[in-house]
Short mmCIF file of C-alpha atoms (C1' of nucleotides) in Angstrom, two decimals:
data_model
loop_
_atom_site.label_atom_id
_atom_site.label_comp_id
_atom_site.label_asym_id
_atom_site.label_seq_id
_atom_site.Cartn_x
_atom_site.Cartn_y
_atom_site.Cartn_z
CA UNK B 1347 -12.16 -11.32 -23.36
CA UNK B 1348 -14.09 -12.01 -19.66
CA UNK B 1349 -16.20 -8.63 -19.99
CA UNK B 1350 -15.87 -5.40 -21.14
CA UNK B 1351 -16.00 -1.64 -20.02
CA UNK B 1352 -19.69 -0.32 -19.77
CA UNK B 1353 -21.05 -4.08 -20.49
CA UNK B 1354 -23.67 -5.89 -17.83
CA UNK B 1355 -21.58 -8.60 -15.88
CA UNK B 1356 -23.56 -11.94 -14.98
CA UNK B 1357 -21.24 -13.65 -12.70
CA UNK B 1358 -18.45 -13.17 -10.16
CA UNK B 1359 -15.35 -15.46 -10.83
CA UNK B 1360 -12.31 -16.85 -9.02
CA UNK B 1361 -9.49 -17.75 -10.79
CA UNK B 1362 -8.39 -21.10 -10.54
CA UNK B 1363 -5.44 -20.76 -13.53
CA UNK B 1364 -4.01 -18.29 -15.31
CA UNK B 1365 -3.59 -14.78 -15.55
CA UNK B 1366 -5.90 -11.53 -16.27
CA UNK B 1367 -5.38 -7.98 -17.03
CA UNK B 1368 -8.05 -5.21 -16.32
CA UNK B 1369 -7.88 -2.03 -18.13
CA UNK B 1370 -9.71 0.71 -19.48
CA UNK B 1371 -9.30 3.00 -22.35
CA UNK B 1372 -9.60 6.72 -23.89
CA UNK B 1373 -11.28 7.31 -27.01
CA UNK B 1374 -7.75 7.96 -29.10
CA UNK B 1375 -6.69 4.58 -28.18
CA UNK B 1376 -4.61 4.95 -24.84
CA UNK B 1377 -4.94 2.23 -22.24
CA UNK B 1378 -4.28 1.96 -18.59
CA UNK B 1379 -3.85 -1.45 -16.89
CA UNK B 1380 -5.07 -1.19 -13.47
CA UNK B 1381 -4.05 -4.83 -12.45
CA UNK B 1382 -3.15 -8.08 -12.77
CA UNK B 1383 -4.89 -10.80 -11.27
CA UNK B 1384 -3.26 -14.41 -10.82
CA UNK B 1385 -4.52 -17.86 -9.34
CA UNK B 1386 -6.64 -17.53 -6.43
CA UNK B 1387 -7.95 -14.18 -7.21
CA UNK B 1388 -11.63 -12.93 -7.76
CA UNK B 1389 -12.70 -11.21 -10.14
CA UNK B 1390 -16.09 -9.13 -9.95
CA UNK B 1391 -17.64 -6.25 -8.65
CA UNK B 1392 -19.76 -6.51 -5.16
CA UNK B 1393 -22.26 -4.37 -6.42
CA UNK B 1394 -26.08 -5.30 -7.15
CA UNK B 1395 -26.32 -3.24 -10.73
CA UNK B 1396 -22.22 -3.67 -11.79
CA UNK B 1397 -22.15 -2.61 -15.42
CA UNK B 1398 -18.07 -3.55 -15.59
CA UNK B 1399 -16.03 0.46 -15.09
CA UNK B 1400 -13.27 -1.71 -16.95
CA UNK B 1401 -12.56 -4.37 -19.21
CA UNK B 1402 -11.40 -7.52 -17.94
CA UNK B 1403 -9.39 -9.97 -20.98
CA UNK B 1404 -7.16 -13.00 -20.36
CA UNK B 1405 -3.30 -12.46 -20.49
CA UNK B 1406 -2.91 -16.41 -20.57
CA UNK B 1407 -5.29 -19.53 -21.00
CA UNK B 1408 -7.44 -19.53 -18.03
CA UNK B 1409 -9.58 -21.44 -15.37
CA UNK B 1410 -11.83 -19.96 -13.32
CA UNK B 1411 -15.01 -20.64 -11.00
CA UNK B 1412 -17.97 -18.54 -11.98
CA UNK B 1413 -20.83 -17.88 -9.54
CA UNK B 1414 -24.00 -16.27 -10.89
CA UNK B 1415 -23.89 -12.83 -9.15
CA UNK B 1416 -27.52 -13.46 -7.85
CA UNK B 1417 -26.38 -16.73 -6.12
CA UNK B 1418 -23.23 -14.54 -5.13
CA UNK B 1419 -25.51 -11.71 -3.57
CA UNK B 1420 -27.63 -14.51 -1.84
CA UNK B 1421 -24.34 -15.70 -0.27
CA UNK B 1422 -23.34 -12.27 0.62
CA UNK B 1423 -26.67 -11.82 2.63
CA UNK B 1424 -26.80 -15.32 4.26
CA UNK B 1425 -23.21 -15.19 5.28
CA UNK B 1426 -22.25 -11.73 7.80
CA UNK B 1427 -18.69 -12.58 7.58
CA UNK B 1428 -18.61 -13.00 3.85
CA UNK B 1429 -18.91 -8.56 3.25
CA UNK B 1430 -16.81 -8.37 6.19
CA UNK B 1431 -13.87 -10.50 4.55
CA UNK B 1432 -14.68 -8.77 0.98
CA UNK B 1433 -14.56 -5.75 2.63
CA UNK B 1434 -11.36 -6.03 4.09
CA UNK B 1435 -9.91 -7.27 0.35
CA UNK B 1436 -11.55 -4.35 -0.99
CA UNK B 1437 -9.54 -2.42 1.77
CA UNK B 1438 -6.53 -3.98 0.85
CA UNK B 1439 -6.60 -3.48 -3.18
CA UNK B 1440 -7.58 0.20 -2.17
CA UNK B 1441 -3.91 0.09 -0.29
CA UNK B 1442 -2.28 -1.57 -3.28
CA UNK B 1443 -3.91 1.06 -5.96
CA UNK B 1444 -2.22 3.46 -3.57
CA UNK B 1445 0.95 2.18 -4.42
CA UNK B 1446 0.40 1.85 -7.69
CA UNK B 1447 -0.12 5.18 -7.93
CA UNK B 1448 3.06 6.32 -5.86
CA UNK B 1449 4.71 4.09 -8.75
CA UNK B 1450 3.39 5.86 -11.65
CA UNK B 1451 3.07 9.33 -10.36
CA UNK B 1452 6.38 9.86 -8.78
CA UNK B 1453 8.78 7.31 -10.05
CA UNK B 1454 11.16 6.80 -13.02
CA UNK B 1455 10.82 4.31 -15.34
CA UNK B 1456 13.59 1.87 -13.70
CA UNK B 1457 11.95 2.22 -10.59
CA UNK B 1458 8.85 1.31 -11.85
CA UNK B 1459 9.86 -1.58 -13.56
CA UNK B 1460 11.85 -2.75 -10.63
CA UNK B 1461 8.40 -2.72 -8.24
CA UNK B 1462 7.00 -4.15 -11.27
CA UNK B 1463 9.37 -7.03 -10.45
CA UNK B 1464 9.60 -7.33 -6.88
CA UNK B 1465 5.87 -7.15 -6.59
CA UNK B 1466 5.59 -9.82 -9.33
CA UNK B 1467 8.20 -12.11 -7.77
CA UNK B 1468 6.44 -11.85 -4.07
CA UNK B 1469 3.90 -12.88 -5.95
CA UNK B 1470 5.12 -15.95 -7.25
CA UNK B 1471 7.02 -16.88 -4.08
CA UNK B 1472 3.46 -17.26 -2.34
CA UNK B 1473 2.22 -19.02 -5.28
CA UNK B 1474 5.28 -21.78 -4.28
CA UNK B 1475 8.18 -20.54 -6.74
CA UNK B 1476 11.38 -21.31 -4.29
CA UNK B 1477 13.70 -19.77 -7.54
CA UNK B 1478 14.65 -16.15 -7.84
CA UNK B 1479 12.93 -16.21 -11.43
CA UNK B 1480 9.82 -14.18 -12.28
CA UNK B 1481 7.79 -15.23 -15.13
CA UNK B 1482 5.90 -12.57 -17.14
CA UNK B 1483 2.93 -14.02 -19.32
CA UNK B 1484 2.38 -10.68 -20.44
CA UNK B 1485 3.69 -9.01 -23.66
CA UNK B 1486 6.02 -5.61 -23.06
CA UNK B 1487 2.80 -3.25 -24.42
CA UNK B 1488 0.61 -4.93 -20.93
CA UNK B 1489 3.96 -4.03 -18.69
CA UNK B 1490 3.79 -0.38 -20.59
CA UNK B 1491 0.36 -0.16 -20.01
CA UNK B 1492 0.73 -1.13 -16.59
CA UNK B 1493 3.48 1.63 -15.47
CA UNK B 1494 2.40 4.26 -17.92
CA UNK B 1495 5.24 4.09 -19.90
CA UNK B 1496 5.72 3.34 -23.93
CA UNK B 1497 7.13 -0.51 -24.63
CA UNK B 1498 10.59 1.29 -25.94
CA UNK B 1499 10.99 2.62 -22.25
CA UNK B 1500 10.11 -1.05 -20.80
CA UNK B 1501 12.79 -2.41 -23.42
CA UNK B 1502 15.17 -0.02 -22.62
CA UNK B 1503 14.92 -0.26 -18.73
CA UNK B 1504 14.90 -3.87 -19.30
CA UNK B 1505 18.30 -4.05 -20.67
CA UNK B 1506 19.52 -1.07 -18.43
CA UNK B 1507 18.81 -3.37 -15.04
CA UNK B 1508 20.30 -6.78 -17.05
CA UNK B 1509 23.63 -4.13 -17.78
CA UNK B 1510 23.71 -3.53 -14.58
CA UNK B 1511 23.99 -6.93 -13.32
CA UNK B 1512 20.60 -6.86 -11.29
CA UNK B 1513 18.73 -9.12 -13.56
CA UNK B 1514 19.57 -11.91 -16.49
CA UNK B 1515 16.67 -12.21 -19.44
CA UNK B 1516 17.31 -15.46 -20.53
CA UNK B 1517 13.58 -15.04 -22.60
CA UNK B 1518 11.81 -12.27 -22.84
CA UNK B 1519 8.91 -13.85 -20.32
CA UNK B 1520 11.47 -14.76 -18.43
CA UNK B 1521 13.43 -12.63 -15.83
CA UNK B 1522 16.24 -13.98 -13.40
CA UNK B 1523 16.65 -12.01 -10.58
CA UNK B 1524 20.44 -11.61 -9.76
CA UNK B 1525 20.36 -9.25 -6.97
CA UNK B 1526 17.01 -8.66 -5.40
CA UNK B 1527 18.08 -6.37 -2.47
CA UNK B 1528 19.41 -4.22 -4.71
CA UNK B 1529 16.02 -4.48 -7.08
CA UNK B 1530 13.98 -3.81 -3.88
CA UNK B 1531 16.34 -0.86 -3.09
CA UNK B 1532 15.59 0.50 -6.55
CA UNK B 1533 11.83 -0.67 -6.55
CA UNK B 1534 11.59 1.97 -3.05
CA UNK B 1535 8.37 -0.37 -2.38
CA UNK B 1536 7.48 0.39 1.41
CA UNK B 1537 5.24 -3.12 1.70
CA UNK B 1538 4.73 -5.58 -0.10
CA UNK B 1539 1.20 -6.48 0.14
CA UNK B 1540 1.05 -9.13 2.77
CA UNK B 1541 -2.42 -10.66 1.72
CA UNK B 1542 -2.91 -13.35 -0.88
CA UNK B 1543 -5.62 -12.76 -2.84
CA UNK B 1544 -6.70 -9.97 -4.56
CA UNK B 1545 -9.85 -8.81 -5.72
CA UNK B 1546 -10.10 -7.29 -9.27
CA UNK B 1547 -12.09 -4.39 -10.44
CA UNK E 158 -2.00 16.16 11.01
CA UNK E 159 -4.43 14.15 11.35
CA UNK E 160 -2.44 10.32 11.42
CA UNK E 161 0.92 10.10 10.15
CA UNK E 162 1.85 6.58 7.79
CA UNK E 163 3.32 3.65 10.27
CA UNK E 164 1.18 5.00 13.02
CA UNK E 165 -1.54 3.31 15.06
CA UNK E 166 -4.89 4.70 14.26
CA UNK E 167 -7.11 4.99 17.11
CA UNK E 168 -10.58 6.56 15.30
CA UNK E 169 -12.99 6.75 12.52
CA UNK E 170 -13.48 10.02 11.32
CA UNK E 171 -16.57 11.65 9.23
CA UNK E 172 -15.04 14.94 8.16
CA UNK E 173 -18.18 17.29 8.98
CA UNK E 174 -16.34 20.03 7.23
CA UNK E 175 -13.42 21.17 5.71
CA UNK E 176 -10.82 19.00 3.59
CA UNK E 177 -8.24 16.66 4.41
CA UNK E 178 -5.22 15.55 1.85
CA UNK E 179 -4.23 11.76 1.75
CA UNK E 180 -0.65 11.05 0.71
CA UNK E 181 2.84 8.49 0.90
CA UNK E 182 6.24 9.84 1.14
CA UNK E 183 9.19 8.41 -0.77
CA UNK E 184 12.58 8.59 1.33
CA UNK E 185 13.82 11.06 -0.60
CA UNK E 186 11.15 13.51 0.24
CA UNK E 187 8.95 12.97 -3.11
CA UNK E 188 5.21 12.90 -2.74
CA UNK E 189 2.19 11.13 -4.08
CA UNK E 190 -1.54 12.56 -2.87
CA UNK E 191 -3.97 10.04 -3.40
CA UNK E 192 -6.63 11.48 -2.59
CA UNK E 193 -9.00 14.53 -0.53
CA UNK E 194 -11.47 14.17 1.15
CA UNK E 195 -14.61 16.41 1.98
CA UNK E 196 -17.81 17.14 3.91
CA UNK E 197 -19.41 13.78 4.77
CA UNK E 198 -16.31 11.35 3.87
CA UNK E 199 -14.86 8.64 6.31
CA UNK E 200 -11.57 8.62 6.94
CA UNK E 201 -10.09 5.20 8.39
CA UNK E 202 -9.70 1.67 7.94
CA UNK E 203 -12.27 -0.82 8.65
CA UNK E 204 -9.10 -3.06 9.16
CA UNK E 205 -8.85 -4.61 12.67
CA UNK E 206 -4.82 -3.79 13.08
CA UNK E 207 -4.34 -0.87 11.29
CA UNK E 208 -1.41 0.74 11.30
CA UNK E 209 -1.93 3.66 8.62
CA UNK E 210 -0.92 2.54 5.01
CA UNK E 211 -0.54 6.82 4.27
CA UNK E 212 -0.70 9.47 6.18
CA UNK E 213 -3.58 12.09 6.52
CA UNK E 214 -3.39 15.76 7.08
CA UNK E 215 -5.74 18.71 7.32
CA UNK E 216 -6.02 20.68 3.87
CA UNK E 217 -8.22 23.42 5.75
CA UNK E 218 -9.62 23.84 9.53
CA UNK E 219 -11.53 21.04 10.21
CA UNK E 220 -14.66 19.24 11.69
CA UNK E 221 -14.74 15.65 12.33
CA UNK E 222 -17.02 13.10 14.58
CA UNK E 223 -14.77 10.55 15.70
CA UNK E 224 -15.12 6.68 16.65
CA UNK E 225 -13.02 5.32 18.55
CA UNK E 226 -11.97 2.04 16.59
CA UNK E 227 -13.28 -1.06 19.26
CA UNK E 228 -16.77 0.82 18.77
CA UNK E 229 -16.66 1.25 15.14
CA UNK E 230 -15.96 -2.55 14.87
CA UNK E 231 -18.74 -3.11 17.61
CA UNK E 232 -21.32 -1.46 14.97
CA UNK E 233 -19.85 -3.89 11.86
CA UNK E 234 -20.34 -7.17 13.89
CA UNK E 235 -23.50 -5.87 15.08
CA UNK E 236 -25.31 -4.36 12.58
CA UNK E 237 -24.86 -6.72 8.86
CA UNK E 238 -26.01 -4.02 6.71
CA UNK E 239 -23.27 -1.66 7.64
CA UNK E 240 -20.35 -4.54 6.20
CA UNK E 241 -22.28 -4.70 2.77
CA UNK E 242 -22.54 -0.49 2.39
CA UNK E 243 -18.79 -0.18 3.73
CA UNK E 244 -17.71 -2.86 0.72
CA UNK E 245 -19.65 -0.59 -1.98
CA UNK E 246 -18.23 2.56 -0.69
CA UNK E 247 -15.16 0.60 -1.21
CA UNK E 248 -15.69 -0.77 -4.18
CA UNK E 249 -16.56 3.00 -5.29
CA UNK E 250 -13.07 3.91 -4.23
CA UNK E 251 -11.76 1.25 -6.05
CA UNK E 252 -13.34 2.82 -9.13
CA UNK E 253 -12.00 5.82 -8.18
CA UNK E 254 -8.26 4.90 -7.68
CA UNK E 255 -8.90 3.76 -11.44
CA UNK E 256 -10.04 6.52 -12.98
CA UNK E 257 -6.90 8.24 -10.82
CA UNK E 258 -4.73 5.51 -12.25
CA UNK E 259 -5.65 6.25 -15.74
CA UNK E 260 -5.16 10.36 -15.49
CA UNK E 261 -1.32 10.21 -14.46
CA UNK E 262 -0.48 7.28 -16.15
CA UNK E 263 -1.51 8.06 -19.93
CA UNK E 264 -2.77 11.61 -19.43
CA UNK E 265 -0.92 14.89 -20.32
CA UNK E 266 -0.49 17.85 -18.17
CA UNK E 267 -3.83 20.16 -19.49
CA UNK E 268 -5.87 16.92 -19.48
CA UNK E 269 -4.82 16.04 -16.50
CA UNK E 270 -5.53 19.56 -14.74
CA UNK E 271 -8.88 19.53 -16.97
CA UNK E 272 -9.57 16.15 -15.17
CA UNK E 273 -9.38 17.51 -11.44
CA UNK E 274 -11.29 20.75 -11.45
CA UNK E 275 -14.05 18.84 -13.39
CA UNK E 276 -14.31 15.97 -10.57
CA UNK E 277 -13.85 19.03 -8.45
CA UNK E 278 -16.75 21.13 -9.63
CA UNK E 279 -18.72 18.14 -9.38
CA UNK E 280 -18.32 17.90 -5.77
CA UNK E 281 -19.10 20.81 -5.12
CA UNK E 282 -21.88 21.28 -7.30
CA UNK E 283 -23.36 17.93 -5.32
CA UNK E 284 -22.48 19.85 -2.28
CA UNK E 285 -24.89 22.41 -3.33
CA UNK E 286 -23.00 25.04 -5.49
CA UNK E 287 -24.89 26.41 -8.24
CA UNK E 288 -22.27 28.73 -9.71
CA UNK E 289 -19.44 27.34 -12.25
CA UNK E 290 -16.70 27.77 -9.66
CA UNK E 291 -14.25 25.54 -8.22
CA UNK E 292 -12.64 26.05 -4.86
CA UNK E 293 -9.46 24.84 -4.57
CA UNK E 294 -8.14 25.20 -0.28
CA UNK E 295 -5.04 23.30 -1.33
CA UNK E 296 -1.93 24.78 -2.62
CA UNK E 297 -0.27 24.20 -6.06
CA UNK E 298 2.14 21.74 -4.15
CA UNK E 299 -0.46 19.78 -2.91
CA UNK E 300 -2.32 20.23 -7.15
CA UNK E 301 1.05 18.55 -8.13
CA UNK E 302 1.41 15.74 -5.91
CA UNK E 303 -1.95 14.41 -6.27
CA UNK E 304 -1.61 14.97 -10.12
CA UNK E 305 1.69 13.47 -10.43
CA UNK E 306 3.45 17.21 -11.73
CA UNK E 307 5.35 19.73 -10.53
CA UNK E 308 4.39 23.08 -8.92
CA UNK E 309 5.14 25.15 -11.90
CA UNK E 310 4.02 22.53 -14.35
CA UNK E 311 0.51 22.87 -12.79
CA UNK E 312 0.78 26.68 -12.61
CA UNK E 313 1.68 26.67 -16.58
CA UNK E 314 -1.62 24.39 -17.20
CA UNK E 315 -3.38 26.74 -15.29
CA UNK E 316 -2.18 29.79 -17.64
CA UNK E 317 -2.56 27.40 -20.35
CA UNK E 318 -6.41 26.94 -20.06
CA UNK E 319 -6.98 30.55 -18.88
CA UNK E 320 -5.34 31.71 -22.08
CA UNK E 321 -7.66 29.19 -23.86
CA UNK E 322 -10.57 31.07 -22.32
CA UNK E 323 -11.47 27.53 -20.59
CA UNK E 324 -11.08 28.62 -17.31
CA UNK E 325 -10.67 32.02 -14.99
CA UNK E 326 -8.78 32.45 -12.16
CA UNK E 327 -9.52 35.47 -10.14
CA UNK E 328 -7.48 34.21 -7.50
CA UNK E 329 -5.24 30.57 -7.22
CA UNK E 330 -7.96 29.31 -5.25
CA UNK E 331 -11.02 30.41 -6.53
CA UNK E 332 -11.34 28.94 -10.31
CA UNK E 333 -14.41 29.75 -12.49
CA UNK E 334 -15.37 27.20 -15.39
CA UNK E 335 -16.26 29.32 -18.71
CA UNK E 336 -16.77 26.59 -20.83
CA UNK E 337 -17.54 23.22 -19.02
CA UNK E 338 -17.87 21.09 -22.33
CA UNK E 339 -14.72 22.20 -23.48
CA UNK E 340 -13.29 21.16 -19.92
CA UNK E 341 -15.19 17.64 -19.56
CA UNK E 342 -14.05 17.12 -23.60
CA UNK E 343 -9.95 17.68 -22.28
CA UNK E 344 -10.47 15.69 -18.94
CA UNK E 345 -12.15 13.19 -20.92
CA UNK E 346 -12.88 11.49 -17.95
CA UNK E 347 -15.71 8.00 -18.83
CA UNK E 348 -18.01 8.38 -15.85
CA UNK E 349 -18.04 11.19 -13.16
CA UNK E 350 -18.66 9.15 -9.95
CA UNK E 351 -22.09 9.24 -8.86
CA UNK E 352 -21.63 8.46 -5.05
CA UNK E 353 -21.88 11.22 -2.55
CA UNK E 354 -19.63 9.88 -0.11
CA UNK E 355 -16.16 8.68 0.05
CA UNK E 356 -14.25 6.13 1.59
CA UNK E 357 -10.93 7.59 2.13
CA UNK E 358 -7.91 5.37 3.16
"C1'" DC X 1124 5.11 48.87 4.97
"C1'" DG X 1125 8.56 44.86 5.21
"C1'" DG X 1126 9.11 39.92 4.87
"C1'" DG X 1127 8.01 35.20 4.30
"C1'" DA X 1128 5.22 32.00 1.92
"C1'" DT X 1129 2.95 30.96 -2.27
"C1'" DG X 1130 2.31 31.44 -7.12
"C1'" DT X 1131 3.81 32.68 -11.89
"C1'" DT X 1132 6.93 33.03 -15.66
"C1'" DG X 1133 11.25 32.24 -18.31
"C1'" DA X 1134 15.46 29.67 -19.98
"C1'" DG X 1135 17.61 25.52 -20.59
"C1'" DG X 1136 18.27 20.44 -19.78
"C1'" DC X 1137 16.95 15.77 -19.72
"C1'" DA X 1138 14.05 11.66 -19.34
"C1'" DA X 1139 10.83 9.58 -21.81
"C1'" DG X 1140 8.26 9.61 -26.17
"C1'" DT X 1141 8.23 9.08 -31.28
"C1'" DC X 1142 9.63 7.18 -35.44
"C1'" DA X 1143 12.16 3.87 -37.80
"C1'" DA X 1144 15.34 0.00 -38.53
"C1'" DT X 1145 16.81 -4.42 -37.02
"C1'" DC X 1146 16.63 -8.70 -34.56
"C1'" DT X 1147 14.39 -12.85 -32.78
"C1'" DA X 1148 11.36 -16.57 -32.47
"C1'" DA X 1149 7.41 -18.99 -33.69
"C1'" DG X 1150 4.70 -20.48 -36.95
"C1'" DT X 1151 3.27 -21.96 -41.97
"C1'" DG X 1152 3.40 -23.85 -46.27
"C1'" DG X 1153 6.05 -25.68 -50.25
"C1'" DC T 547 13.76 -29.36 -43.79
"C1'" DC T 548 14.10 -24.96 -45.20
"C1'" DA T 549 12.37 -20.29 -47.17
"C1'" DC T 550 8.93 -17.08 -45.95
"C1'" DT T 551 5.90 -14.60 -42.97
"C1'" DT T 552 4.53 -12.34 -38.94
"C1'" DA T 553 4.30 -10.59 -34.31
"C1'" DG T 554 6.93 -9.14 -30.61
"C1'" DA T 555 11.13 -7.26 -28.71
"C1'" DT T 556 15.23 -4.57 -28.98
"C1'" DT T 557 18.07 -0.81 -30.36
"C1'" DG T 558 19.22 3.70 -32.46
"C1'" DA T 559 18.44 8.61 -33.80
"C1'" DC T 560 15.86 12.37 -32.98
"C1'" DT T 561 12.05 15.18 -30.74
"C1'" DT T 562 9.44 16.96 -27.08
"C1'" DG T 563 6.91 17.61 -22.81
"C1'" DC T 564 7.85 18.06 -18.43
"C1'" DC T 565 11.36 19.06 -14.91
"C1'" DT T 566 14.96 21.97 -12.94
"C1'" DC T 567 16.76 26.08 -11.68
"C1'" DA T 568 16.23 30.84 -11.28
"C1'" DA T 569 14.00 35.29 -11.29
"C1'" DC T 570 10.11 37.80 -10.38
"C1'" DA T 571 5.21 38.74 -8.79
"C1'" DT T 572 1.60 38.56 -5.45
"C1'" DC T 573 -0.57 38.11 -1.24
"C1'" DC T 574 -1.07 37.90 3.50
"C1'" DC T 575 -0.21 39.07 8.25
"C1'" DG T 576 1.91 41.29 11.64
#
DNA sequence: CGGGATGTTGAGGCAAGTCAATCTAAGTGG
DNA sequence: CCACTTAGATTGACTTGCCTCAACATCCCG
């Protein structure tokens, strides 16, 4: 666990290994992933008070750089260019919570977890993975989480798209991708997010 | 319509009144809102390119001052302040797009209803309504693809929580909140957002 | 007063959820 | 090295909430 929802949070970190998943959720026990976050990627909120608006817990065994956010919020002062480059990652996550939200609000489940997997896989290619594989630290209840769906649907839409030919599973955190044009055709995706680092929360 | 998705987008706007929808289009003609915006919001990207990620279009007659781009960017080199209140208006949105995230992926239809005329009603109430009323300028369409439902899905919900007593609706665009606990405990939304202006795009 | 657009209501179907059984793989201890 | 355990994943049977399709109601606006 990095931080939780509604907790103070004393530093600002960018992943150096590793994976995270932010989430937040409801009293009865339902959660909502809003995002993954991978090597390279910061983690923290820009603002001066920040009490976290979601929790932030490690999917794998991590490495990160932590700044203080006082030292952070001295840098952001000294340096102009530094809020205009956050700025334009904010921008960017904004655009990529937009598609999220295309995903979950108007899609069905194997087009969800198709994006799931071409998104994923772009992601990896950047990070220097040359093979059509996409490895998913996560368990099947995170994916669920992610695309609002249950892990039975995940499972079943799993095994649907290895059926039809468009993926192999050889392990469950594991996912060979057979025929990505067709995946992208499913997945509907209009960009792929062109940037490379993502800020979380 | 005010920029259409793909386009070049030659201004900053600050809607000085009325309300503009922000949505994506899937090929086959489904649609996602992601957001409205209101009296005193920006609309545009503080991106240097540009090319709208979504598309904008009036929601009601509107009023807007305009920047032309070059200019707007002329103010964020110029002025450092203006970077740093930019990010937290985006990191506000951020926040936003979460709690969004979070209502159609793991909420059901009344909550989800519940959810929007609350955040609603406390727009308006910031914009200085005193009364327990909700005005809605958009059409059930427009309800449904920003909740993720269908037109008649929405209409049921409304029937649903008028039949409860929850809510009135002495016309479909003029809704008056009998019992706002009762509402806030179905949205069961964490943390209404406590900015006054928003980011949109 | 029509007539078109928007909203509501009803009947029935289906995609995804729920509940439950089974399978798999990774420990763990005898 | 092999039973036993346990957590996660898959699969099946059944249920249900939302969608689809269709009919009807309401409201503008000439």
């Amino acid at each position: 666990m990095i931080f939780e929802e509604q907790s103070a949070v004393h530093d600002v970190f960018i992943l150096t290994d590793g994976m995270v998943k932010l989430y937040r959720l409801l009293e009865d026990g339902r959660r909502q992933i809003t995002g993954f976050l991978v090597t390279g990627d910061i983690l923290g909120s820009p603002k001066r008070e920040a009490s976290a608006h979601c929790t932030a817990q490690a999917v794998t065994d991590l490495q990160a750089c932590a700044f203080e956010r006082s030292a952070f919020f001295g840098l952001l002062l000294r340096y102009r260019d530094l809020a205009l480059r956050l700025l334009i990652m904010a921008t960017d996550e904004i655009e990529t919570q937009h598609e999220h939200t295309v995903i979950i609000g108007r899609k069905r489940t194997d087009e969800r977890l198709a994006a799931f997997l071409v998104t994923l896989h772009a992601r990896w290619t950047e990070a220097g993975e040359t093979e059509e594989v996409v490895h998913l630290p996560m368990s099947r209840a995170d994916i669920g989480d992610y695309l609002g769906l249950t892990i039975e649907s995940v499972s079943r839409a799993f095994s649907r798209l290895k059926g039809a030919g468009v993926i192999d599973i050889p392990s469950p955190h594991r996912i060979v991708l057979r025929n990505l044009p067709a995946l992208h055709d499913l997945a509907g995706l209009e960009h792929l997010p062109a940037r490379t680092v993502t800020l979380g929360l």
